[in-house]
Amino acid sequence: MSDLALQPTQASEDVHAAGHDDHGSHDDHGLVHATSTGLSNNKLGMWLFLGSECLLFGGLISTYMLYRGRHSANLGPDQIYDIPFTSVSSFVLLMSSLTMVLAVTSAQRRDERRMNLWLTITALLGATFVGGQVYEFTSFYHEGLGFTTSLFGSSFYTLTGFHGVHVTVGIIMLMALVGINKRGRIPGDRAEVVELVGLYWHFVDIIWILIFTLVYLIPS
Amino acid sequence: MTIIERPSLTPVVAGSGVSVGVKPSQAYGSLRRPVSSTGWRSWVFTVDHKKLGIMYGAVAMFFFLVGGVEALLIRAQLAGPNGTVLSAGLYNEMFTMHATTMVFLFVMPMAAGFANYLVPLQIGARDVAFPRMNAFGFWCFLFGGIFLNTSWVLGGAADGGWFMYQPNANALFSPSHGIDFWGLGLQITGIASLTGALNLIVTILNMRAPGMKLMKMPIFTWMILVVQFLLVFAIPVITVALFLLMFQRAFGATFFDVGAGADPLLWQHLFWIFGHPEVYILVLPSFGIVSEVLPVFSRKPLFGYRFVVFSGAAIGFTGWGVWAHHMFASGLGPVSVAVFSMSTMLIAIPTGVKIVNWTLTLWGGKLWFTTAMMFAIGLIVEFTIGGLSGVTHAVAPSDTQQTDTYYIVAHFHYVIFGGAVLGIFSGFYYWWPKIFGKRLSEKIGKWNFWVTIIGMNLTFGPMHIIGLQGQPRRMMNWTEARAGEGFFNLGFWNRVSSSGAFILACGVGLFLINVIVTTRKAEKAPLDPWDARSLEWMTSSPPKEHNFDSIPVVHSLDEFFHRKYEENHETGELTKVATAEEVLADLEAHADAHIHMPSPSYWPIVLALALPIMGYGIIFSRILIVVGGLLVLLSMFAWTLEPSVADDTDYDPPGDPRADDGGPTKELATHV
Ligand SMILES: [Cu+2]
């Protein structure tokens, strides 16, 4: 979870150099992205980080798949999941990817007002999803499935909880973007910063599609 | 690439290194940046890859000594029958912390130190891609290491073995907080490794000097690149395992509780999916070091550069498909065992390719037996022994016999000490004049080498015999009655091994003496003491803060060598066309006028400090979690708002020192 702490870091680190390409400290600095690969440092860093995250979720999903069948007779995946409810909240999260795309486009067009609007809507949709997850966890808990009730319970809450934390961190980054942007304080290339947060957001959505399919849709 | 403006038109520097006219930023009120370029602040808030590299090295060296003392206590316990030096509980803590310290707090960060210092220099860059993240990584390593070791005084250290097998590491069998400290501490150092890896990959891929294609990169940089990819994908796997462990011990989950129907092999799989790549994470940097050292002291290019690169990459890939060879005795089933047995034999091939390449580099060369060279040759010999005993583990039936015996201990010490550590020492002797401007004494160096080599073979060699005779590892006692007779008497070989350990300690002590003696003597090393080949030698020693006055354009592998020597294409004879001083003077004559260096920052260290606070919170008091969490949020926002490079008025590093002593004036660009 602390891995996530690095997001804003990466987003802010290199942008200054890109913004001041007239200093010529590097021979090839006059180009927009004066790197050996042509990809900006921030973006390359973000892609690598997301690659690393794939293995984090890979490990958690494997754990869940191993333990999904280990539960008492009446508190297993087939009895407890409310597929229609989770489908709706999954749909909400998917829609937030769409609004994120719109935010990135607005940022690239330097349309600040729309950018702030779409970022806020994305954050709200994300918050709706997290709210749904909190509701889901509470109702499971009331049905008797605690974190330590069974191996199924532990691995379910761990996997979906980790995803929920990722979404929450994403929401914090979105809100921070809006807040900082209103005070004109995003250092460097603003469109790229928004794009980086967007990459992270889409990644979290894709992971959810995977989790939704493997955890909820495939009967145990 | 992200760099601070250097005021070259009007030098603001009065004396050496004391900066005058520095204006702290007023822009962020209480969040103004640190500006000191001297004193302890210039180290604590630095983002300079060279200072961070030195700090990585110094702290890793300290932990090497800590781990060494732990090893000596273990060997003292086993030096005689019915040893009474340590209690059974303390003995468990000792071998657990010895391994943990050596792997996570010595070899890995030492390699990170070499990489941090050398990679930007070798690729002709002025710093890494994310300088503040680099500083953050170092502080995570330091604080994580300290956090881990405070467990000694806070109820006892971890005692489950460095692999922390489950369910043995459950609270039921290990009620102290040691394993909690272990898990959380490794999470924190894991963040150091992960951020470091992301940073170095981006640096290597994106910030090479013009003309430096991937296949013209120095071989050390190549091996570091492979290692960073291994880290990026291995660290998250151990992260998952450590989280599951934490949830189990702190929050009552039952992931590894066999009584609750759990599968203890889950831990073993997760641990070794990380653990086997980890072996390559430990040794590949040293392979890179000796691949630099051997050509220089053989006066020949590295034999089969491409083969060394590709075999390194091949090790990086196949390293992911062999983890279950650590689990042959766990009842995986015949098919898995056969598959992993085969894949393990296959991975010996690229490793063998490297050894062949090194040997052929030596072949026909004009060998110069410096201490660095001797350690490098020592690595080839000792690592080969470890590699061969490794192949005997690939044969599953033989491995089943050897599992959990001292034979395994012998094997991995030949790999890690004979591979990683000898390479690190070779690197010390080779790059010391680059980093500190002075050569380590060759005379003490030779003693350092021979005592270390004799010590290591006496320590670890007998373990083969002890192990094949059936002495289990992690056993705290042996008795005369069951020691056997004649050549295979366990008691005799245990005594040899223990005396060897103390000889080995003397070898390491000689290195420390060498460092002190060298630091005290005034004599400076020449600019290019070894007639080296790669870019890091194409700058002053120690390098300036911005590494290169002008970024060199690279035309060939071994660029520096080719600027010094011209080859006659018919006879293959080399003629010296320029000295190192002339090459450097040429670079300095075309110095860049405006060099931007990244500014120091408070936030990396503050953010890193928040993590152990949260760690103590998880173990002792939930309120500290909140405190740490708030500190994380605060420092992340401050970090985000702070540009990586201060505005020109914010921070001016000392001007070009050559401007004071009337050195050659240089062309200045017109824009300021
Ligand atoms: Cu292995």
Coordinates of C-alpha atoms in Angstrom, one line a residue, chain B residues 173-635:
Chain B
F173 CA 5.3 -20.8 17.6
S174 CA 6.9 -17.4 17.7
P175 CA 5.1 -15.2 20.2
S176 CA 7.6 -12.4 20.3
H177 CA 7.2 -9.3 18.0
G178 CA 10.4 -10.3 16.1
I179 CA 8.6 -11.6 13.0
D180 CA 6.3 -8.6 13.0
F181 CA 9.4 -6.4 12.9
W182 CA 10.9 -8.6 10.3
G183 CA 7.8 -8.4 8.0
L184 CA 7.3 -4.7 8.3
G185 CA 11.0 -3.9 8.1
L186 CA 11.3 -5.8 4.9
Q187 CA 8.3 -4.0 3.5
I188 CA 10.1 -0.7 4.1
T189 CA 13.4 -1.8 2.6
G190 CA 11.3 -3.3 -0.2
I191 CA 10.0 0.2 -1.0
A192 CA 13.6 1.3 -1.2
S193 CA 14.4 -1.5 -3.7
L194 CA 11.2 -0.9 -5.8
T195 CA 11.7 2.9 -6.1
G196 CA 15.4 2.4 -6.7
A197 CA 14.6 0.0 -9.5
L198 CA 12.1 2.1 -11.2
N199 CA 14.5 5.0 -11.0
L200 CA 17.5 3.2 -12.4
I201 CA 15.5 1.6 -15.3
V202 CA 14.2 5.0 -16.4
T203 CA 17.6 6.5 -16.0
I204 CA 19.3 3.8 -18.0
L205 CA 16.7 3.7 -20.7
N206 CA 16.1 7.4 -21.0
M207 CA 19.2 9.3 -20.1
R208 CA 22.1 7.8 -22.0
A209 CA 24.6 10.1 -23.6
P210 CA 24.0 10.8 -27.3
G211 CA 25.3 7.8 -29.3
M212 CA 25.2 5.3 -26.5
K213 CA 23.0 2.6 -28.0
L214 CA 21.9 -0.2 -25.7
M215 CA 24.7 -2.4 -27.1
K216 CA 27.3 0.3 -26.4
M217 CA 26.4 0.5 -22.7
P218 CA 29.1 -0.6 -20.2
I219 CA 28.5 -4.1 -19.1
F220 CA 28.0 -3.1 -15.4
T221 CA 25.1 -0.9 -16.4
W222 CA 23.6 -3.7 -18.4
M223 CA 23.7 -6.1 -15.4
I224 CA 22.3 -3.4 -13.2
L225 CA 19.4 -3.0 -15.7
V226 CA 18.6 -6.7 -15.6
V227 CA 18.7 -6.7 -11.8
Q228 CA 16.3 -3.7 -11.7
F229 CA 13.8 -5.5 -13.9
L230 CA 14.1 -8.5 -11.6
L231 CA 13.4 -6.2 -8.6
V232 CA 10.4 -4.5 -10.2
F233 CA 8.7 -7.9 -10.6
A234 CA 10.0 -9.7 -7.6
I235 CA 9.4 -7.1 -4.9
P236 CA 5.6 -7.1 -5.3
V237 CA 5.5 -10.9 -4.8
I238 CA 7.3 -10.7 -1.5
T239 CA 5.1 -7.7 -0.7
V240 CA 2.0 -9.9 -1.0
A241 CA 3.6 -12.6 1.1
L242 CA 4.6 -10.1 3.8
F243 CA 1.1 -8.6 3.8
L244 CA -0.5 -12.0 4.3
L245 CA 2.0 -12.7 7.1
M246 CA 1.1 -9.4 8.7
F247 CA -2.6 -9.9 8.4
Q248 CA -2.1 -13.3 9.9
R249 CA 0.0 -12.2 12.9
A250 CA -1.6 -8.8 13.6
F251 CA -5.2 -9.2 12.6
G252 CA -6.0 -12.9 13.1
A253 CA -6.3 -14.0 9.5
T254 CA -5.6 -17.7 8.8
F255 CA -3.7 -17.7 5.5
F256 CA -1.2 -20.2 6.7
D257 CA -3.0 -21.8 9.5
V258 CA -3.1 -25.5 8.7
G259 CA -5.7 -26.1 11.4
A260 CA -8.1 -23.7 9.5
G261 CA -7.6 -25.6 6.3
A262 CA -4.8 -23.4 4.9
D263 CA -2.1 -24.5 2.6
P264 CA 1.4 -23.8 4.0
L265 CA 2.9 -24.2 0.5
L266 CA 1.3 -20.9 -0.5
W267 CA 3.9 -19.1 1.6
Q268 CA 6.7 -21.2 0.1
H269 CA 5.6 -20.5 -3.5
L270 CA 5.2 -16.8 -2.9
F271 CA 8.5 -16.6 -1.0
W272 CA 10.5 -18.5 -3.6
I273 CA 9.0 -16.8 -6.6
F274 CA 10.6 -13.8 -5.1
G275 CA 13.5 -15.7 -3.6
H276 CA 15.0 -17.3 -6.6
P277 CA 15.2 -14.1 -8.7
E278 CA 16.6 -12.6 -5.5
V279 CA 19.6 -14.8 -5.9
Y280 CA 20.3 -13.2 -9.2
I281 CA 19.5 -9.8 -7.7
L282 CA 22.4 -10.5 -5.3
V283 CA 25.0 -11.8 -7.8
L284 CA 24.4 -10.1 -11.1
P285 CA 25.7 -6.7 -9.9
S286 CA 28.9 -8.4 -8.9
F287 CA 29.0 -10.2 -12.3
G288 CA 28.8 -6.7 -13.8
I289 CA 31.6 -5.5 -11.6
V290 CA 34.0 -8.2 -12.6
S291 CA 33.0 -7.9 -16.2
E292 CA 34.4 -4.3 -15.9
V293 CA 37.5 -5.3 -13.9
L294 CA 38.7 -8.3 -15.9
P295 CA 39.0 -6.5 -19.3
V296 CA 40.8 -3.5 -17.7
F297 CA 43.4 -5.6 -16.0
S298 CA 43.8 -8.0 -18.9
R299 CA 44.3 -5.1 -21.3
K300 CA 41.7 -6.6 -23.7
P301 CA 38.1 -5.9 -24.4
L302 CA 35.5 -8.1 -22.7
F303 CA 35.4 -11.4 -24.7
G304 CA 31.9 -11.8 -26.3
Y305 CA 30.3 -8.6 -24.8
R306 CA 27.1 -9.6 -26.6
F307 CA 27.1 -13.1 -25.1
V308 CA 27.6 -11.6 -21.6
V309 CA 24.7 -9.2 -22.1
F310 CA 22.4 -11.8 -23.5
S311 CA 23.3 -14.5 -21.0
G312 CA 22.6 -11.9 -18.3
A313 CA 19.2 -11.2 -19.8
A314 CA 18.6 -14.9 -20.2
I315 CA 19.3 -15.4 -16.5
G316 CA 16.8 -12.6 -15.9
F317 CA 14.1 -14.5 -17.8
T318 CA 14.8 -18.1 -16.8
G319 CA 15.3 -17.0 -13.2
W320 CA 11.5 -16.9 -13.0
G321 CA 11.0 -20.5 -13.9
V322 CA 13.0 -22.3 -11.3
W323 CA 11.7 -21.3 -7.9
A324 CA 10.3 -24.7 -6.9
H325 CA 13.8 -26.2 -6.8
H326 CA 13.7 -24.8 -3.2
M327 CA 10.7 -27.0 -2.6
F328 CA 11.6 -30.5 -3.9
A329 CA 11.3 -31.9 -0.4
S330 CA 7.8 -30.5 0.1
G331 CA 5.8 -33.1 -1.9
L332 CA 5.1 -31.1 -5.0
G333 CA 4.5 -34.2 -7.1
P334 CA 6.7 -35.9 -9.7
V335 CA 5.7 -33.7 -12.7
S336 CA 6.5 -30.4 -11.0
V337 CA 9.7 -31.8 -9.6
A338 CA 10.8 -33.0 -13.0
V339 CA 10.0 -29.7 -14.7
F340 CA 11.7 -27.6 -12.2
S341 CA 14.7 -29.9 -12.1
M342 CA 15.1 -29.5 -15.8
S343 CA 14.7 -25.7 -15.8
T344 CA 17.2 -25.4 -13.0
M345 CA 19.7 -27.4 -15.0
L346 CA 19.0 -25.1 -18.0
I347 CA 19.7 -22.0 -16.1
A348 CA 23.2 -23.2 -15.4
I349 CA 23.9 -22.7 -19.1
P350 CA 23.8 -18.9 -19.3
T351 CA 25.8 -18.8 -16.0
G352 CA 28.4 -21.0 -17.6
V353 CA 28.5 -18.8 -20.6
K354 CA 29.6 -15.9 -18.4
I355 CA 32.3 -17.9 -16.8
V356 CA 33.6 -19.0 -20.2
N357 CA 33.6 -15.4 -21.3
W358 CA 35.5 -14.2 -18.3
T359 CA 38.1 -16.9 -18.8
L360 CA 38.5 -16.1 -22.4
T361 CA 38.9 -12.4 -21.5
L362 CA 41.9 -13.4 -19.4
W363 CA 43.2 -15.7 -22.1
G364 CA 46.2 -14.1 -23.9
G365 CA 45.8 -10.9 -22.0
K366 CA 48.6 -8.9 -20.4
L367 CA 47.4 -9.6 -16.9
W368 CA 47.9 -7.0 -14.2
F369 CA 47.4 -8.6 -10.8
T370 CA 46.0 -5.7 -8.8
T371 CA 43.8 -6.4 -5.8
A372 CA 40.7 -5.7 -7.8
M373 CA 41.8 -8.2 -10.4
M374 CA 42.6 -10.8 -7.8
F375 CA 39.2 -10.5 -6.2
A376 CA 37.6 -10.8 -9.7
I377 CA 39.6 -14.0 -10.4
G378 CA 38.6 -15.1 -6.9
L379 CA 35.0 -14.7 -7.8
I380 CA 35.4 -16.8 -11.0
V381 CA 36.9 -19.7 -9.0
E382 CA 34.7 -19.6 -5.9
F383 CA 31.5 -18.9 -7.7
T384 CA 32.2 -21.8 -10.0
I385 CA 32.4 -24.1 -7.0
G386 CA 29.1 -22.7 -5.7
G387 CA 27.5 -23.1 -9.2
L388 CA 28.6 -26.7 -9.4
S389 CA 27.2 -27.6 -6.0
G390 CA 24.1 -25.8 -7.2
V391 CA 23.8 -28.1 -10.1
T392 CA 23.8 -31.0 -7.7
H393 CA 20.7 -29.5 -6.2
A394 CA 19.0 -29.4 -9.5
V395 CA 19.1 -33.2 -9.5
A396 CA 16.0 -33.7 -7.4
P397 CA 16.9 -37.1 -5.7
S398 CA 20.3 -35.7 -4.7
D399 CA 18.6 -32.5 -3.5
T400 CA 16.2 -34.5 -1.4
Q401 CA 19.2 -36.0 0.4
Q402 CA 20.8 -32.6 0.9
T403 CA 17.8 -30.5 1.8
D404 CA 18.1 -28.7 5.1
T405 CA 21.7 -29.9 5.6
Y406 CA 24.9 -27.9 5.9
Y407 CA 25.6 -28.8 2.3
I408 CA 23.0 -26.2 1.3
V409 CA 24.6 -23.7 3.6
A410 CA 28.0 -24.4 1.9
H411 CA 26.4 -24.0 -1.5
F412 CA 24.8 -20.6 -1.0
H413 CA 27.7 -19.2 0.8
Y414 CA 30.0 -20.0 -2.1
V415 CA 27.4 -18.3 -4.4
I416 CA 26.8 -15.3 -2.2
F417 CA 30.1 -14.8 -0.6
G418 CA 32.1 -16.2 -3.4
G419 CA 30.0 -14.5 -6.0
A420 CA 28.4 -11.3 -4.7
V421 CA 30.8 -10.3 -1.9
L422 CA 34.1 -11.0 -3.7
G423 CA 32.7 -9.0 -6.6
I424 CA 31.9 -6.1 -4.2
F425 CA 35.4 -6.1 -2.9
S426 CA 36.8 -6.1 -6.4
G427 CA 34.6 -3.1 -7.0
F428 CA 35.9 -1.3 -3.9
Y429 CA 39.5 -1.6 -5.0
Y430 CA 38.7 -0.8 -8.6
W431 CA 36.5 2.3 -8.1
W432 CA 37.9 3.7 -4.8
P433 CA 40.2 6.1 -6.7
K434 CA 37.2 7.2 -8.7
I435 CA 35.0 7.8 -5.7
F436 CA 37.4 9.1 -3.2
G437 CA 40.4 10.3 -5.3
K438 CA 42.8 7.9 -3.5
R439 CA 43.9 4.4 -4.3
L440 CA 43.5 1.8 -1.6
S441 CA 46.8 0.4 -0.5
E442 CA 47.7 -2.5 -2.8
K443 CA 50.0 -4.0 -0.1
I444 CA 47.2 -4.3 2.5
G445 CA 44.9 -5.2 -0.4
K446 CA 46.9 -8.4 -1.2
W447 CA 46.7 -9.4 2.5
N448 CA 43.0 -8.5 2.5
F449 CA 42.5 -10.8 -0.5
W450 CA 44.4 -13.8 0.6
V451 CA 43.2 -13.8 4.2
T452 CA 39.6 -13.4 2.9
I453 CA 40.0 -16.2 0.4
I454 CA 41.6 -18.6 2.9
G455 CA 39.1 -17.7 5.5
M456 CA 36.1 -18.2 3.3
N457 CA 37.3 -21.6 2.0
L458 CA 38.0 -22.8 5.5
T459 CA 34.6 -21.6 6.7
F460 CA 32.4 -22.8 3.9
G461 CA 34.4 -25.6 2.4
P462 CA 34.0 -28.0 5.4
M463 CA 30.3 -27.4 5.3
H464 CA 30.1 -29.6 2.3
I465 CA 31.4 -32.5 4.3
I466 CA 29.4 -31.6 7.4
G467 CA 26.3 -31.5 5.3
L468 CA 26.8 -34.6 3.4
Q469 CA 27.4 -36.3 6.7
G470 CA 24.0 -35.2 7.7
Q471 CA 24.4 -32.3 10.1
P472 CA 21.2 -30.3 9.7
R473 CA 21.4 -26.6 9.2
R474 CA 20.0 -24.4 12.0
M475 CA 21.0 -27.0 14.6
M476 CA 22.3 -25.3 17.6
N477 CA 24.4 -28.1 19.0
W478 CA 26.4 -31.1 18.0
T479 CA 27.7 -33.7 20.4
E480 CA 31.0 -35.6 20.4
A481 CA 29.1 -38.9 20.7
R482 CA 27.4 -38.6 17.4
A483 CA 30.2 -36.8 15.5
G484 CA 31.5 -39.8 13.7
E485 CA 35.1 -40.9 13.1
G486 CA 38.2 -40.3 11.0
F487 CA 38.1 -38.0 8.0
F488 CA 34.4 -37.4 8.4
N489 CA 34.4 -36.5 12.0
L490 CA 31.9 -33.6 12.3
G491 CA 33.6 -32.2 15.3
F492 CA 36.8 -31.7 13.5
W493 CA 35.2 -30.0 10.5
N494 CA 33.0 -27.8 12.7
R495 CA 36.2 -26.6 14.4
V496 CA 37.9 -25.9 11.1
S497 CA 34.8 -24.0 9.9
S498 CA 34.6 -21.9 13.0
S499 CA 38.4 -21.0 12.9
G500 CA 37.9 -20.2 9.2
A501 CA 35.1 -17.8 10.2
F502 CA 37.4 -15.8 12.5
I503 CA 40.1 -15.8 9.8
L504 CA 37.5 -14.4 7.4
A505 CA 36.7 -11.7 9.9
C506 CA 40.3 -10.8 10.0
G507 CA 40.2 -10.5 6.2
V508 CA 37.3 -8.0 6.4
G509 CA 39.1 -6.2 9.2
L510 CA 42.1 -5.8 6.9
F511 CA 39.9 -4.0 4.5
L512 CA 38.7 -1.6 7.1
I513 CA 42.3 -0.9 8.1
N514 CA 43.1 -0.3 4.5
V515 CA 40.3 2.2 4.3
I516 CA 41.6 4.1 7.4
V517 CA 45.2 4.0 6.2
T518 CA 44.2 5.2 2.7
T519 CA 42.0 8.0 4.1
R520 CA 44.9 9.3 6.2
K521 CA 47.5 9.3 3.5
A522 CA 47.7 12.4 1.4
E523 CA 48.8 11.0 -1.9
K524 CA 46.2 11.5 -4.6
A525 CA 45.4 8.8 -7.2
P526 CA 46.2 9.7 -10.8
L527 CA 43.2 10.6 -13.0
D528 CA 43.2 7.2 -14.7
P529 CA 45.1 4.8 -12.4
W530 CA 44.1 1.6 -14.2
D531 CA 44.0 2.7 -17.8
A532 CA 40.3 2.1 -17.7
R533 CA 37.8 1.8 -20.6
S534 CA 34.4 3.3 -19.7
L535 CA 32.8 6.7 -19.3
E536 CA 33.0 7.0 -15.5
W537 CA 36.7 7.5 -15.8
M538 CA 36.3 10.4 -18.2
T539 CA 35.7 12.9 -15.5
S540 CA 37.6 14.2 -12.5
S541 CA 38.1 12.0 -9.4
P542 CA 36.0 12.4 -7.4
P543 CA 33.6 13.7 -10.0
K544 CA 32.1 17.2 -9.9
E545 CA 28.6 17.6 -8.7
H546 CA 27.4 17.7 -12.3
N547 CA 29.6 14.8 -13.3
F548 CA 30.6 16.0 -16.8
D549 CA 31.3 19.6 -17.9
S550 CA 30.0 18.6 -21.3
I551 CA 28.1 15.4 -22.1
P552 CA 30.4 13.1 -24.2
V553 CA 29.1 11.9 -27.5
V554 CA 29.6 8.1 -27.6
H555 CA 30.9 6.3 -30.7
S556 CA 31.8 2.9 -29.4
L557 CA 31.7 0.5 -26.6
D558 CA 34.6 1.3 -24.3
E559 CA 34.4 4.9 -25.4
F560 CA 37.1 6.2 -23.1
F561 CA 39.6 3.6 -24.2
H562 CA 39.0 4.4 -27.8
R563 CA 39.6 8.1 -27.1
K564 CA 43.0 7.2 -25.6
Y565 CA 44.1 4.5 -28.1
E566 CA 44.0 4.1 -31.8
E567 CA 44.0 0.6 -33.3
N568 CA 46.0 -0.2 -36.4
H569 CA 43.4 -2.2 -38.4
E570 CA 45.9 -4.5 -40.1
T571 CA 48.2 -5.4 -37.2
G572 CA 45.7 -4.8 -34.4
E573 CA 48.3 -2.9 -32.5
L574 CA 47.3 -0.1 -30.2
T575 CA 48.9 3.3 -30.2
K576 CA 48.3 5.8 -27.4
V577 CA 47.0 9.0 -29.0
A578 CA 45.8 10.9 -25.9
T579 CA 46.2 10.7 -22.1
A580 CA 43.3 10.7 -19.8
E581 CA 44.1 14.3 -18.8
E582 CA 44.0 15.4 -22.5
V583 CA 40.6 13.6 -23.0
L584 CA 39.2 15.3 -19.9
A585 CA 40.7 18.7 -20.9
D586 CA 39.0 18.3 -24.3
L587 CA 35.6 17.7 -22.6
E588 CA 36.1 20.6 -20.2
A589 CA 37.1 22.9 -23.1
H590 CA 33.6 22.5 -24.5
A591 CA 31.8 22.8 -21.2
D592 CA 28.1 23.5 -21.1
A593 CA 27.3 26.9 -19.9
H594 CA 24.1 26.3 -18.0
I595 CA 24.0 23.1 -16.1
H596 CA 20.8 22.4 -14.1
M597 CA 21.2 20.2 -11.1
P598 CA 18.3 18.9 -9.0
S599 CA 17.7 20.8 -5.8
P600 CA 18.0 19.3 -2.3
S601 CA 14.7 18.6 -0.5
Y602 CA 13.4 17.8 3.0
W603 CA 10.6 15.6 1.9
P604 CA 12.3 12.3 0.9
I605 CA 13.7 11.9 4.4
V606 CA 10.5 13.0 6.1
L607 CA 8.4 10.7 4.0
A608 CA 10.7 7.8 4.7
L609 CA 10.6 8.6 8.4
A610 CA 6.9 8.2 8.5
L611 CA 7.1 4.6 7.5
P612 CA 8.8 3.1 10.6
I613 CA 6.5 5.3 12.7
M614 CA 3.6 3.5 11.1
G615 CA 5.4 0.2 11.6
Y616 CA 5.8 0.8 15.3
G617 CA 2.1 1.8 15.3
I618 CA 1.0 -1.6 13.8
I619 CA 3.0 -3.4 16.4
F620 CA 2.5 -1.3 19.5
S621 CA -0.1 1.4 19.3
R622 CA -2.7 2.3 16.7
I623 CA -2.3 6.0 17.4
L624 CA 1.2 5.9 15.8
I625 CA -0.4 4.6 12.6
V626 CA -2.4 7.8 12.4
V627 CA 0.6 10.0 13.2
G628 CA 2.7 8.2 10.5
G629 CA -0.2 8.4 8.0
L630 CA -0.6 12.1 8.5
L631 CA 3.1 12.6 8.0
V632 CA 2.9 10.6 4.8
L633 CA 0.1 12.8 3.5
L634 CA 1.9 16.0 4.5
S635 CA 5.2 15.1 3.0

